Structure formats: structure tokens, C-alpha cells
Coordinates of C-alpha atoms in Angstrom, one line a residue:
Chain G
M11 CA -119.3 102.3 1.9
S12 CA -115.9 103.7 2.3
L13 CA -112.6 101.9 1.7
L14 CA -110.5 103.9 3.7
D15 CA -112.0 105.6 6.9
V16 CA -109.5 107.6 9.1
R17 CA -111.1 108.7 12.3
Q18 CA -109.6 111.3 14.8
L19 CA -106.1 110.4 14.1
R20 CA -103.8 111.8 16.8
K21 CA -100.0 111.7 16.9
R22 CA -97.6 113.9 19.0
F23 CA -93.7 113.6 19.2
G24 CA -92.7 114.9 22.7
G25 CA -94.7 118.1 23.0
L26 CA -95.1 118.7 19.3
V27 CA -98.6 117.7 17.9
V28 CA -98.0 116.6 14.5
T29 CA -101.4 115.2 13.9
R30 CA -104.2 116.8 15.4
D31 CA -107.6 114.8 15.1
V32 CA -107.5 114.1 11.2
S33 CA -110.5 112.3 10.0
I34 CA -110.4 111.5 6.2
T35 CA -112.8 109.1 4.2
L36 CA -112.1 107.5 0.9
G37 CA -114.6 105.6 -1.5
K38 CA -114.4 103.7 -4.4
G39 CA -112.9 105.6 -7.5
D40 CA -112.1 108.7 -5.3
R41 CA -109.2 110.9 -6.5
V42 CA -108.1 113.0 -3.5
A43 CA -105.2 115.2 -3.0
L44 CA -103.5 116.0 0.4
I45 CA -101.6 119.1 0.3
G46 CA -100.0 121.3 2.8
P47 CA -97.0 123.6 3.2
N48 CA -93.6 121.7 4.8
G49 CA -93.9 120.7 8.1
A50 CA -98.0 120.2 7.9
G51 CA -97.5 116.7 8.9
K52 CA -98.2 114.9 5.5
T53 CA -95.3 112.7 5.6
T54 CA -96.5 111.6 9.4
F55 CA -99.9 111.2 8.1
V56 CA -98.8 108.8 5.5
N57 CA -96.7 106.8 8.0
L58 CA -99.6 106.5 10.5
V59 CA -102.1 105.3 7.8
T60 CA -99.4 102.5 6.4
G61 CA -98.7 101.6 9.9
H62 CA -95.1 102.7 10.2
V63 CA -95.6 104.8 13.1
R64 CA -98.0 104.0 15.8
P65 CA -100.9 106.8 16.6
D66 CA -101.6 107.9 19.9
G67 CA -105.2 108.1 19.3
G68 CA -107.8 107.4 16.6
T69 CA -108.5 104.7 14.4
V70 CA -107.6 103.3 10.6
L71 CA -110.6 101.3 9.1
L72 CA -109.7 99.7 5.8
D73 CA -112.7 98.2 3.7
G74 CA -114.7 98.2 7.1
K75 CA -111.9 96.4 9.0
D76 CA -110.1 98.1 11.9
V77 CA -106.2 97.8 10.9
T78 CA -105.0 100.6 13.6
R79 CA -103.0 97.9 15.3
A80 CA -101.9 95.9 12.1
S81 CA -98.3 95.8 10.8
P82 CA -97.3 97.8 7.5
T83 CA -97.1 94.3 5.6
A84 CA -100.7 93.1 7.0
R85 CA -102.0 96.3 5.6
V86 CA -100.4 96.0 2.4
R87 CA -101.9 92.4 2.0
A88 CA -105.4 93.8 3.0
G89 CA -105.2 96.2 0.3
L90 CA -103.6 99.6 1.3
V91 CA -100.6 100.0 -0.7
R92 CA -98.2 103.3 -1.1
S93 CA -95.9 104.5 -3.9
F94 CA -92.7 106.3 -2.7
Q95 CA -91.6 109.8 -3.1
V96 CA -87.9 108.6 -4.1
T97 CA -87.9 106.0 -6.5
R98 CA -87.5 102.7 -4.6
L99 CA -86.9 99.8 -7.0
F100 CA -84.4 96.8 -7.3
S101 CA -81.7 98.1 -9.4
E102 CA -80.3 94.9 -10.5
M103 CA -83.7 93.5 -11.5
T104 CA -85.7 94.1 -14.8
P105 CA -89.1 95.7 -14.9
E106 CA -90.6 92.3 -15.8
E107 CA -89.1 91.0 -12.8
H108 CA -90.7 93.8 -10.5
I109 CA -94.2 93.2 -12.2
A110 CA -93.8 89.4 -11.6
L111 CA -92.6 89.7 -8.1
A112 CA -95.4 92.2 -7.1
M113 CA -98.1 89.7 -8.8
L114 CA -96.4 86.5 -7.1
Q115 CA -96.7 88.2 -3.9
R116 CA -100.4 89.2 -4.5
L117 CA -101.2 85.6 -5.7
G118 CA -99.5 84.1 -2.6
R119 CA -96.8 82.4 -4.5
S120 CA -93.7 84.3 -3.4
R121 CA -92.6 81.9 -1.1
R122 CA -92.1 79.1 -3.7
I123 CA -88.5 77.8 -4.0
F124 CA -89.0 75.2 -6.7
A125 CA -90.8 77.3 -9.3
D126 CA -90.1 80.0 -12.2
F127 CA -92.6 82.8 -13.1
R128 CA -91.6 82.4 -16.4
S129 CA -93.5 79.2 -16.6
M130 CA -96.5 80.4 -15.2
P131 CA -98.9 81.8 -18.2
D132 CA -101.0 83.8 -16.0
V133 CA -98.2 85.8 -14.6
V134 CA -96.2 86.3 -17.8
D135 CA -99.4 87.5 -19.6
E136 CA -100.5 90.0 -17.0
A137 CA -97.1 91.3 -16.4
D138 CA -96.8 91.9 -20.2
R139 CA -100.0 93.5 -20.3
I140 CA -99.1 96.0 -17.6
L141 CA -95.8 96.8 -18.9
S142 CA -97.4 97.7 -22.4
L143 CA -100.0 99.8 -20.8
F144 CA -97.2 101.9 -19.4
N145 CA -95.1 101.7 -22.7
L146 CA -92.3 99.9 -20.9
S147 CA -92.4 96.9 -23.0
G148 CA -89.1 97.8 -24.9
I149 CA -87.2 97.7 -21.8
A150 CA -89.1 95.0 -19.9
R151 CA -85.6 92.8 -19.8
V152 CA -83.3 95.6 -19.0
P153 CA -82.1 96.1 -15.3
V154 CA -83.8 99.0 -13.6
G155 CA -80.5 100.6 -12.9
A156 CA -79.8 101.3 -16.7
I157 CA -83.4 102.9 -17.4
A158 CA -84.3 106.8 -17.5
Y159 CA -85.7 108.2 -14.2
G160 CA -88.9 109.0 -15.9
Q161 CA -89.5 105.4 -16.7
Q162 CA -88.6 104.3 -13.2
R163 CA -91.3 106.4 -11.8
L164 CA -93.6 104.9 -14.4
L165 CA -92.4 101.5 -13.3
E166 CA -93.2 102.5 -9.9
V167 CA -96.9 103.3 -10.6
A168 CA -96.8 99.9 -12.8
L169 CA -95.6 98.1 -9.7
V170 CA -98.1 99.4 -7.5
M171 CA -100.8 98.5 -10.0
A172 CA -99.7 94.8 -10.1
L173 CA -100.3 94.7 -6.5
K174 CA -104.2 95.4 -7.3
P175 CA -104.7 97.5 -4.2
K176 CA -108.2 98.9 -2.8
V177 CA -106.6 101.9 -1.5
L178 CA -103.6 103.6 -3.1
L179 CA -101.3 106.3 -1.2
L180 CA -99.4 108.1 -4.0
D181 CA -96.5 110.0 -2.5
E182 CA -95.5 112.8 -5.0
P183 CA -95.5 110.7 -7.8
A184 CA -94.1 113.3 -10.0
A185 CA -91.0 114.2 -7.8
G186 CA -87.9 114.8 -9.8
V187 CA -89.5 114.1 -12.9
P188 CA -88.5 116.5 -15.5
S189 CA -91.4 118.7 -16.5
A190 CA -91.4 117.1 -20.0
D191 CA -92.2 113.9 -18.7
I192 CA -95.0 114.9 -16.1
A193 CA -97.5 114.3 -19.1
L194 CA -96.2 110.6 -19.1
I195 CA -97.0 110.2 -15.3
E196 CA -100.2 111.8 -15.7
R197 CA -101.1 109.5 -18.5
A198 CA -99.9 106.3 -16.3
L199 CA -102.1 107.7 -13.4
A200 CA -105.1 107.8 -15.8
Q201 CA -104.3 104.0 -16.3
L202 CA -105.3 103.3 -12.8
P203 CA -108.4 101.1 -12.1
A204 CA -111.7 103.4 -12.2
D205 CA -112.7 101.8 -8.7
L206 CA -109.5 102.5 -7.0
A207 CA -109.5 105.0 -4.0
V208 CA -106.5 107.3 -4.5
L209 CA -104.9 109.5 -2.1
M210 CA -102.4 111.7 -3.6
I211 CA -99.6 113.7 -1.7
D212 CA -98.2 116.4 -3.9
H213 CA -96.7 119.9 -4.1
D214 CA -97.0 120.6 -7.7
M215 CA -100.4 122.5 -7.7
D216 CA -101.5 122.4 -11.4
F217 CA -100.7 118.6 -11.4
V218 CA -102.7 118.2 -8.1
F219 CA -105.7 120.4 -9.4
R220 CA -105.8 118.2 -12.6
F221 CA -106.0 115.1 -11.1
A222 CA -108.0 115.6 -7.9
R223 CA -111.8 115.9 -7.6
K224 CA -111.5 116.5 -3.8
V225 CA -108.5 118.4 -2.1
I226 CA -107.8 118.2 1.6
V227 CA -105.4 120.7 3.0
L228 CA -103.3 120.0 6.3
A229 CA -101.7 122.8 8.1
A230 CA -99.7 122.4 11.6
G231 CA -101.3 118.9 11.9
G232 CA -104.9 119.5 11.4
V233 CA -107.2 119.6 8.4
I234 CA -107.9 123.3 7.6
F235 CA -109.9 122.6 4.1
D236 CA -111.9 119.8 2.8
G237 CA -113.6 120.6 -0.6
T238 CA -113.2 120.8 -4.4
P239 CA -110.2 122.1 -6.2
Q240 CA -111.9 125.0 -7.5
A241 CA -113.0 126.2 -4.0
V242 CA -109.6 125.5 -2.4
A243 CA -108.0 128.6 -4.1
A244 CA -110.4 130.8 -2.9
D245 CA -110.3 129.7 0.8
A246 CA -108.9 132.6 3.0
R247 CA -107.5 130.3 5.5
V248 CA -105.7 128.1 2.9
R249 CA -104.3 131.2 1.1
Q250 CA -103.0 132.4 4.4
A251 CA -101.3 129.0 5.4
Y252 CA -100.0 127.8 2.2
L253 CA -101.0 128.9 -1.2
G254 CA -99.9 132.5 -0.6
S255 CA -98.6 134.0 -3.8
Y256 CA -99.5 131.0 -5.9
A257 CA -103.3 131.8 -5.3
D258 CA -102.6 135.5 -6.4
D259 CA -100.7 134.4 -9.3
R260 CA -103.9 132.1 -10.5
G261 CA -106.0 135.1 -10.0
T262 CA -104.0 137.5 -12.0
A263 CA -103.1 134.8 -14.7
Chain L
M8 CA -108.1 85.4 -32.5
T9 CA -104.9 87.2 -33.2
T10 CA -104.6 88.2 -29.4
D11 CA -105.0 84.6 -28.7
A12 CA -102.2 83.8 -31.2
T13 CA -99.7 86.6 -29.8
V14 CA -100.5 85.3 -26.0
K15 CA -99.8 81.8 -27.2
A16 CA -96.3 82.9 -29.0
R17 CA -95.5 85.0 -25.9
N18 CA -95.8 82.1 -23.5
A19 CA -94.0 79.9 -25.8
A20 CA -91.1 82.5 -25.9
S21 CA -91.2 82.7 -22.1
L22 CA -91.2 78.7 -21.8
G23 CA -88.3 79.1 -24.4
R24 CA -86.5 81.2 -21.6
V25 CA -87.1 78.8 -18.9
R26 CA -85.7 76.2 -21.3
R27 CA -82.5 78.2 -22.1
S28 CA -82.0 78.8 -18.3
A29 CA -82.0 74.8 -17.9
A30 CA -79.7 74.6 -20.7
V31 CA -77.3 77.0 -19.1
D32 CA -77.3 74.7 -16.0
A33 CA -76.8 71.7 -17.9
T34 CA -73.8 73.4 -19.4
A35 CA -72.4 74.2 -16.2
V36 CA -73.0 70.6 -15.0
V37 CA -71.0 69.3 -17.9
I38 CA -68.3 71.8 -17.1
I39 CA -68.0 70.4 -13.4
L40 CA -68.1 66.8 -14.5
A41 CA -65.4 67.4 -17.2
A42 CA -63.0 69.5 -14.8
A43 CA -63.5 66.8 -11.9
A44 CA -62.9 64.1 -14.6
L45 CA -59.8 65.7 -15.8
L46 CA -58.4 66.1 -12.1
Y47 CA -59.2 62.4 -11.4
V48 CA -57.2 61.4 -14.4
L49 CA -54.3 64.0 -14.2
F50 CA -53.6 64.0 -10.3
P51 CA -54.8 60.6 -9.1
G52 CA -52.6 61.3 -6.1
S53 CA -54.2 64.5 -5.1
L54 CA -58.0 63.0 -4.8
A55 CA -58.0 63.9 -1.2
L56 CA -57.3 67.6 -1.5
F57 CA -60.0 67.7 -4.5
T58 CA -62.8 66.3 -2.0
R59 CA -61.6 68.9 0.6
M60 CA -62.0 71.5 -2.2
V61 CA -65.5 70.3 -2.8
A62 CA -66.5 70.4 0.8
I63 CA -65.2 74.0 1.3
M64 CA -67.0 74.9 -1.9
M65 CA -70.3 73.9 -0.4
L66 CA -69.5 76.4 2.5
A67 CA -68.7 79.1 0.0
L68 CA -71.8 78.6 -2.0
S69 CA -73.8 78.6 1.2
L70 CA -72.1 82.0 1.8
D71 CA -72.9 83.3 -1.6
L72 CA -76.6 82.5 -1.0
V73 CA -76.5 84.5 2.3
T74 CA -74.1 87.4 1.2
G75 CA -74.2 87.4 -2.4
F76 CA -78.0 87.0 -2.9
A77 CA -79.4 88.5 0.2
G78 CA -76.7 91.2 1.3
I79 CA -76.1 89.7 4.9
A80 CA -72.6 90.4 5.9
T81 CA -71.1 87.5 7.8
L82 CA -67.7 86.5 9.3
G83 CA -69.1 83.5 11.0
H84 CA -70.3 81.1 8.3
A85 CA -68.2 78.4 9.4
A86 CA -70.4 77.7 12.4
L87 CA -72.9 76.2 10.1
F88 CA -70.2 74.1 8.2
G89 CA -68.7 73.0 11.6
A90 CA -72.3 72.2 12.9
G91 CA -72.6 69.6 10.1
A92 CA -69.3 68.2 10.2
Y93 CA -69.7 67.7 14.0
A94 CA -73.3 66.2 13.8
A95 CA -72.2 63.8 11.2
G96 CA -69.0 62.9 12.9
I97 CA -70.6 62.4 16.3
L98 CA -73.5 60.4 14.8
A99 CA -70.7 57.9 13.4
S100 CA -68.2 57.8 16.2
K101 CA -70.6 58.0 19.4
F102 CA -73.7 56.3 18.1
G103 CA -72.3 54.1 15.6
F104 CA -74.5 55.2 12.8
T105 CA -72.0 55.0 9.8
D106 CA -74.0 55.1 6.8
P107 CA -72.5 57.9 4.7
F108 CA -76.0 59.1 3.6
A109 CA -77.3 59.1 7.1
M110 CA -74.2 61.1 8.2
L111 CA -74.6 63.5 5.2
G112 CA -78.4 64.0 6.0
V113 CA -77.9 64.6 9.7
G114 CA -75.0 67.1 8.8
A115 CA -77.4 69.1 6.4
V116 CA -80.1 69.1 9.1
A117 CA -77.7 70.3 11.9
G118 CA -76.3 72.8 9.3
A119 CA -80.1 74.0 8.9
L120 CA -80.6 74.2 12.3
A121 CA -77.5 76.1 13.2
G122 CA -78.3 78.5 10.3
I123 CA -81.8 79.3 11.7
V124 CA -80.1 79.9 15.3
S125 CA -77.6 82.4 13.8
S126 CA -79.8 84.2 11.6
V127 CA -82.2 85.0 14.6
V128 CA -79.0 86.5 16.4
I129 CA -77.4 87.9 13.1
L130 CA -80.6 89.5 11.7
R131 CA -80.9 91.6 14.9
G132 CA -77.9 93.8 13.6
R133 CA -77.3 95.7 10.7
G134 CA -74.2 96.3 8.7
L135 CA -71.2 96.5 11.1
G136 CA -73.2 95.2 13.9
Q137 CA -74.0 92.2 11.8
L138 CA -70.4 91.4 11.2
V139 CA -69.7 91.6 14.9
L140 CA -72.7 89.4 16.0
S141 CA -71.5 86.6 13.2
I142 CA -67.8 86.6 14.6
A143 CA -69.6 86.3 18.1
I144 CA -71.4 83.4 16.9
V145 CA -68.5 81.6 15.4
Q146 CA -66.3 81.8 18.5
L147 CA -69.1 80.7 20.7
A148 CA -69.5 77.6 18.7
H149 CA -65.8 77.1 18.7
E150 CA -65.6 77.3 22.4
A151 CA -68.5 75.2 22.9
A152 CA -66.8 72.5 20.8
N153 CA -63.7 72.9 22.6
K154 CA -65.3 72.4 26.2
L155 CA -67.5 69.7 25.3
S156 CA -64.6 67.5 24.7
A157 CA -66.4 64.3 25.9
W158 CA -68.4 64.8 22.5
T159 CA -66.4 66.4 20.1
G160 CA -62.7 65.3 21.3
G161 CA -61.9 69.1 22.0
S162 CA -58.7 70.3 20.6
D163 CA -57.6 66.9 19.7
G164 CA -60.3 66.6 17.1
L165 CA -63.2 64.2 16.8
S166 CA -61.8 60.5 15.5
G167 CA -63.1 57.2 15.2
I168 CA -65.2 58.0 12.3
A169 CA -65.5 55.0 10.2
P170 CA -68.2 55.5 7.2
A171 CA -69.6 52.3 5.9
P172 CA -69.4 51.7 2.3
I173 CA -71.8 53.3 -0.1
F174 CA -74.9 51.4 -0.4
G175 CA -73.0 48.7 1.1
L176 CA -70.8 48.3 -2.0
Y177 CA -68.3 51.1 -2.8
R178 CA -65.8 51.3 0.1
F179 CA -64.0 54.6 1.2
D180 CA -60.5 53.6 -0.4
L181 CA -57.2 54.8 0.7
W182 CA -56.7 57.0 -2.4
G183 CA -59.9 58.7 -1.8
R184 CA -61.5 57.8 -5.1
T185 CA -65.1 56.9 -3.6
A186 CA -65.2 60.1 -1.5
F187 CA -64.2 62.2 -4.6
I188 CA -66.9 60.7 -6.6
L189 CA -69.6 61.2 -3.9
A190 CA -68.3 64.6 -3.5
V191 CA -68.7 65.8 -7.3
A192 CA -72.1 64.1 -7.4
L193 CA -73.4 65.9 -4.3
L194 CA -71.8 69.2 -5.6
V195 CA -73.8 68.8 -8.9
V196 CA -76.9 68.2 -7.0
V197 CA -76.5 71.1 -4.7
F198 CA -75.3 73.3 -7.3
V199 CA -78.5 72.6 -9.6
L200 CA -80.7 72.9 -6.7
L201 CA -79.2 76.5 -6.0
R202 CA -79.5 77.5 -9.5
V203 CA -83.2 76.6 -9.5
I204 CA -83.7 78.3 -6.1
I205 CA -82.3 81.5 -7.0
R206 CA -84.5 81.9 -10.2
S207 CA -87.7 81.0 -7.9
P208 CA -90.0 83.5 -6.7
F209 CA -88.2 83.1 -3.2
G210 CA -85.0 83.6 -4.9
M211 CA -86.3 86.9 -6.4
L212 CA -87.6 88.0 -3.1
C213 CA -84.1 87.4 -1.6
R214 CA -82.5 89.5 -4.5
G215 CA -85.2 92.0 -3.8
I216 CA -84.3 92.3 -0.2
K217 CA -80.8 92.8 -0.7
Q218 CA -81.6 95.8 -3.1
D219 CA -84.2 97.5 -1.1
P220 CA -86.0 95.8 2.0
V221 CA -88.2 98.8 2.3
R222 CA -89.6 98.2 -1.1
V223 CA -90.1 94.4 -0.3
R224 CA -91.9 95.2 2.8
A225 CA -94.2 97.9 0.8
M226 CA -95.2 94.8 -1.5
G227 CA -96.3 93.2 1.6
A228 CA -93.9 90.4 1.5
P229 CA -92.2 89.3 4.9
V230 CA -88.4 90.3 5.1
Y231 CA -87.4 88.7 8.3
G232 CA -89.2 85.3 7.5
T233 CA -87.7 84.9 4.2
L234 CA -84.3 85.6 5.6
V235 CA -84.4 83.0 8.2
K236 CA -85.7 80.7 5.6
L237 CA -83.0 81.3 3.2
Y238 CA -80.3 80.9 6.1
A239 CA -81.8 77.5 6.8
I240 CA -81.3 76.4 3.2
A241 CA -77.8 78.1 3.2
G242 CA -77.3 76.2 6.7
A243 CA -78.1 72.9 5.0
V244 CA -75.9 73.3 2.3
A245 CA -73.0 74.4 4.4
G246 CA -73.9 71.6 6.9
L247 CA -73.6 69.2 4.0
G248 CA -70.0 70.5 3.1
G249 CA -69.2 69.8 6.7
A250 CA -70.5 66.5 7.0
L251 CA -68.8 65.6 3.5
S252 CA -65.4 66.7 4.9
A253 CA -66.2 64.5 8.2
V254 CA -66.9 61.4 5.7
A255 CA -64.0 61.9 3.5
T256 CA -61.4 62.8 6.1
K257 CA -62.7 60.7 9.0
V258 CA -61.8 63.4 11.5
V259 CA -63.5 66.6 12.4
G260 CA -61.2 69.2 14.1
L261 CA -62.0 72.7 15.8
D262 CA -60.6 74.4 12.7
S263 CA -63.8 73.6 10.7
L264 CA -65.7 75.8 13.3
S265 CA -63.3 78.7 13.4
F266 CA -63.2 82.3 12.4
T267 CA -60.5 81.8 10.3
L268 CA -62.3 79.2 7.8
S269 CA -65.2 81.8 8.0
A270 CA -63.1 84.6 6.8
E271 CA -61.2 82.4 4.4
A272 CA -64.6 81.6 2.9
L273 CA -65.3 85.3 2.1
V274 CA -62.0 85.9 0.6
M275 CA -62.8 82.7 -1.6
L276 CA -66.1 84.0 -2.8
V277 CA -64.7 87.7 -3.4
L278 CA -61.8 86.0 -5.2
G279 CA -64.3 84.1 -7.6
G280 CA -67.0 86.7 -7.7
V281 CA -70.1 87.4 -5.5
G282 CA -73.6 86.4 -6.4
K283 CA -73.2 84.1 -9.3
L284 CA -72.8 80.8 -7.5
F285 CA -70.0 79.6 -10.1
G286 CA -67.8 82.2 -8.6
A287 CA -68.1 80.3 -5.3
L288 CA -66.5 77.1 -7.2
I289 CA -63.9 79.0 -9.1
G290 CA -62.7 81.0 -6.1
T291 CA -62.5 78.0 -3.7
F292 CA -60.7 75.9 -6.2
V293 CA -58.0 78.6 -7.0
F294 CA -57.6 79.7 -3.4
I295 CA -57.1 76.2 -2.2
W296 CA -54.8 75.2 -4.9
F297 CA -52.7 78.2 -4.8
E298 CA -52.5 77.8 -1.2
H299 CA -51.3 74.3 -1.8
L300 CA -48.8 75.2 -4.5
V301 CA -47.5 78.3 -2.4
A302 CA -47.4 76.4 0.8
A303 CA -45.1 73.7 -0.9
I304 CA -42.8 76.2 -2.2
N305 CA -42.6 78.6 0.9
P306 CA -44.2 77.3 4.0
F307 CA -43.4 80.5 5.9
H308 CA -44.7 83.2 3.7
W309 CA -47.6 81.6 1.7
L310 CA -50.4 83.8 3.4
T311 CA -48.2 86.8 2.4
I312 CA -48.5 85.7 -1.2
V313 CA -52.2 84.8 -1.1
G314 CA -52.6 88.3 0.4
V315 CA -50.9 89.8 -2.6
M316 CA -53.1 88.0 -5.0
L317 CA -56.3 89.0 -3.3
I318 CA -55.1 92.7 -3.4
V319 CA -54.5 92.3 -7.0
V320 CA -58.0 90.7 -7.8
V321 CA -59.9 93.3 -5.5
L322 CA -58.1 96.3 -7.2
F323 CA -58.3 95.3 -10.8
E324 CA -61.5 93.2 -10.9
P325 CA -63.7 94.0 -8.1
R326 CA -66.1 91.3 -9.6
G327 CA -63.7 88.5 -9.1
L328 CA -62.5 85.9 -11.6
T329 CA -65.5 85.1 -13.2
G330 CA -66.5 89.0 -13.6
A331 CA -63.1 89.0 -15.2
A332 CA -64.1 86.1 -17.5
E333 CA -67.2 87.6 -18.4
A334 CA -65.7 91.1 -19.2
L335 CA -63.5 89.1 -21.6
W336 CA -66.2 87.4 -23.2
T337 CA -68.4 90.4 -23.7
R338 CA -65.2 91.9 -25.4
A339 CA -64.3 89.0 -27.7
R340 CA -68.1 88.9 -28.7
G341 CA -68.1 92.6 -29.4
G342 CA -64.8 92.4 -31.2
R343 CA -66.2 89.8 -33.5
R344 CA -69.3 91.8 -34.5

């Protein structure tokens, strides 16, 4: 049973076809990477799947239910959550408040007017557990605007985890992170629940190849490769469309 | 067993933080009550002025909710205040319901409704567009009140409001003592409720929307619905302020529904400090007091002096008077260490 089933998704902007009959399936525990050169249509694909852009054709099934016409927030509530390439956090709020707010939303308590999450033991306990999992306990009550960028990226992953999604779209989780801190992000991603289906969009090849068990390559709006990380570098079409010199570097190294 | 103990300790610490917040609220209430008592004793002849201040404080608090906490720009907030004032005034003068609590209740409901209507219009725009729509709303409301003179008294104002004694016991006296005590009691209740609301999950959601609405949507939370709800709450607070002014002054004028009052409320909020609730109280108090003093000294150029004061505050302490006080406090504490 696949958690995310994208079938024949199509989108054109005027005369330009940006998504051409793309089909992807993700099952429990899948770790799939979506790569492709600039302009391949990765961002549009993410926007189609999350509901920010209406497709011209095709269907998106989430855990067996058709969500092709559902609003972005309805998809999130159904378990399809995304992270952002550029950190989107509340700069005046603390990491603890971020996690608590995500949990309150998940638990259906975010509309409460006369309540305080600090007097809800279940929320306080889980927020504390998630923050310590990502080594953020020490700065749990510091406004996010005052913490380091690498830690903000970690919080982004922690926040997504607090929403307990079924399917997670990670949009360049390591974007802008100094290379010394990439290991931290990788460790954070290793903490994601094993049965979660993850689709990662990224440029950093080494990073992608360590994380993914399956790679999908998008070029000019269509899927040109779908297979293992080992096979992708050997594929002639992928070499031509995207990897180019990188694949040769790997070969000589 | 040890983990059990740490969980218990953590929950206790968390509840301790809740209690500390309550203690801060209690301190704020004590300060408000002490200031009110002091004014009552020192300036028994100016109680009407202070009651007006409290009514406008409700408007500034309401504006702080919308602008300070949710980041919606508005120059038409007096529409909600005026809705409350006229609803309370019409209830008393045209329908003969003169119970002050009925008037206040109807004022709050009318304010909430006006809040919902204006939010539906204002939230269509963004940034400058939002500002223009908000001005349009208050101008339309002003013109409607002007034209419907059979109900509102038009430009002559609505008179013939004679509130009954509170609980049938305490009459609204000539010196405005009853009105002042009623106003302070209402202010304390509203202030504490708003403090609770901004700490609540709903309040966190509103603060989140101000800082990044895209992230709020990506968490699956509604942005539009949350803001309309916030506007309804803010409308009830502003409407209560309007109704209080109707009860206390026994007249409602078109100025309660004006662009000028909307803009002044924003000035008071900026003066006191945005997004802190206490700033709304301090800013209103200082602005109206200053206006009162300067207008007595120089009735022609008082607006110039108010303008200069505002420029000084915005240039030297953009976080307002409460921001300046906070900075002094942290510096004093840092110096002692």
C-alpha cells in the first residue's frame, strides 16, 4: 500500500510544459531523492503535490484518498507535510513554542483561547523529548532569531517531526548550511521515524546518495530515471542531462 | 523510575512558569489599580477625563491585538469603537434599555460584528492595500452614521442617553466617580483576559501568522479564519470601549467613528510600544494627558507639540515608552551584577 501515489501529473504555464506526466509512488519507510538540473520542474512538482499549484491533469493520492483538489492546509492535516528550502520560522518565538504550536495544531487544540500549553503535560513532555533528540534543549527558550542558522535548520526538521506526517517532502534540508554542520542535519534526518515516507529534493549529490535508497531524476519536466543511487551515475541519459562532470569526477576519484 | 521523576520535575517546572505568568498579570493589575486609586485621590475633578482615557485604552488594546500581535495594518480601527458606542447609545436612547451592563454587552457584540465585517474586507488586501481598505471602512461608517441621523443624531450627535444606576444601586454621579470605578473594573477584566488570550494556543497562532503566514499554513493551520476570529475579539474590546464612553459621557458623536480617532489610536500605540498590551495603556495615558496639558497651555499649536513628541519617541526609542523602560530596567540589572 503506497502512502503517496502521484499519477500522470501534468502542468503547463502557457506554451511551456513544466511537468510532463510525472508518476511517483512512495511507500512506508521509503527514502527517495528527487534530483534534476535547474529548471527541471522540481519546485513546480513540489507545489503541485502540496496543492499550491493546480495541475492540468493527473491525480495525487495520499494514503489511498484522492487529494488532487484539496487545499494545501487540508493536505497537511491529512499527513502530507513539507519543509522549506529557506528557513521559515517565527523569529520572535522560541524553539519550544514552535514545537508546541505544531503539536497543538496536530492535536486539534490550536484554536483554544483560554488555555496554556505549559499546563498540558503531554505537550510539554513531547516537545522536550523532540528538542533533546535534536540537541536543542539548551536553547529551547531562546528566540529563534537569536540562534545559529544550522540550529534553525535542525528546528525546521524537528518542527516537521512534531506534526507526525505520513509523507514528508524535504526541500533542500541542507541548503545554506555550512559543510561542517551537514553531519548534524544528516543525524537529524536519521532520527525521522522509520515508517515515514520521505521525498527529498536536493542538489548536494553526496548528501543525496547517502540518504536515499531510490533516486528519481527529473529533466525538462519529465522523469528520465528511476532507480538505485548506484545505477544513476551510470545512466547515460542522466549523465547527459544533469550529472555531467560530476559523474566523471566520481569515476576518476 | 528516574525518568518518571524527571518527567514529574519537568511538568512541575512548566506549571511553575504558568504560575509566574499569572504572578506577572497580578502585578500588572495591582499597578493599574494603584495608579487608578492615586488618580482618584489626587485629581477628583478630572475623573471624566480619566474615564475617557480608559475607553480609549480599550481601543488601543484592541488595535494592539490586531496590529501588534497579528501584524494587520489598519487606520480604520475607530469603526469598531464607534459601532459599540452607537449600539449602546441607540439601545438606551431609542429603545429605553438603560441598564449599563446591557449597554456594555450590546456595545461589545456590535463591536465584534463590526470587527468581523471589517476583517472580511481588510484581509482581502496586503500592506498598503490593507491600509487603504481600512480607511475606506471607517469613512463609510462615518458617512453612514452621518446620513442615518434619525437613529444617530447625525452631526449633532446622539443624546438622551441616561444610564440607570449600576445594579440599581450606584447612580452615575456628576463627578463621574461611578463611571470611573466601572471603567477601571472593566479595564482590569479586559486586560487580564487579553493577557490570557495572547499566551493561549490561539494567541501563539496569531503571533505566528504575523511572523510567517506561509509557515502557519504549512503546519495545516488556517490563517484567514484565525484572523477573522481575532478581529471579532478585538472588535468586542473596542466596542466595549465605545459603549463605556457612551455610558460615561451620555452622548455619542461622529468623532467616535472617525479616521482621526483611528490614527490617534495608532499614534498612542506606537508611543507606548506595540505588541505588549501594557504599551497600549501607557501610550493612551501619556498621549491624552499630554494633549490635555498642552491644549490648556496653547490651544492653537498643541498638535505641533504632540507631533514633535512623537518624532522624538520614534527616532530615539522605536519600541515606545515601554521599550525604553525595559531597556533601562535590563541596564540597571546588568549594572548591579
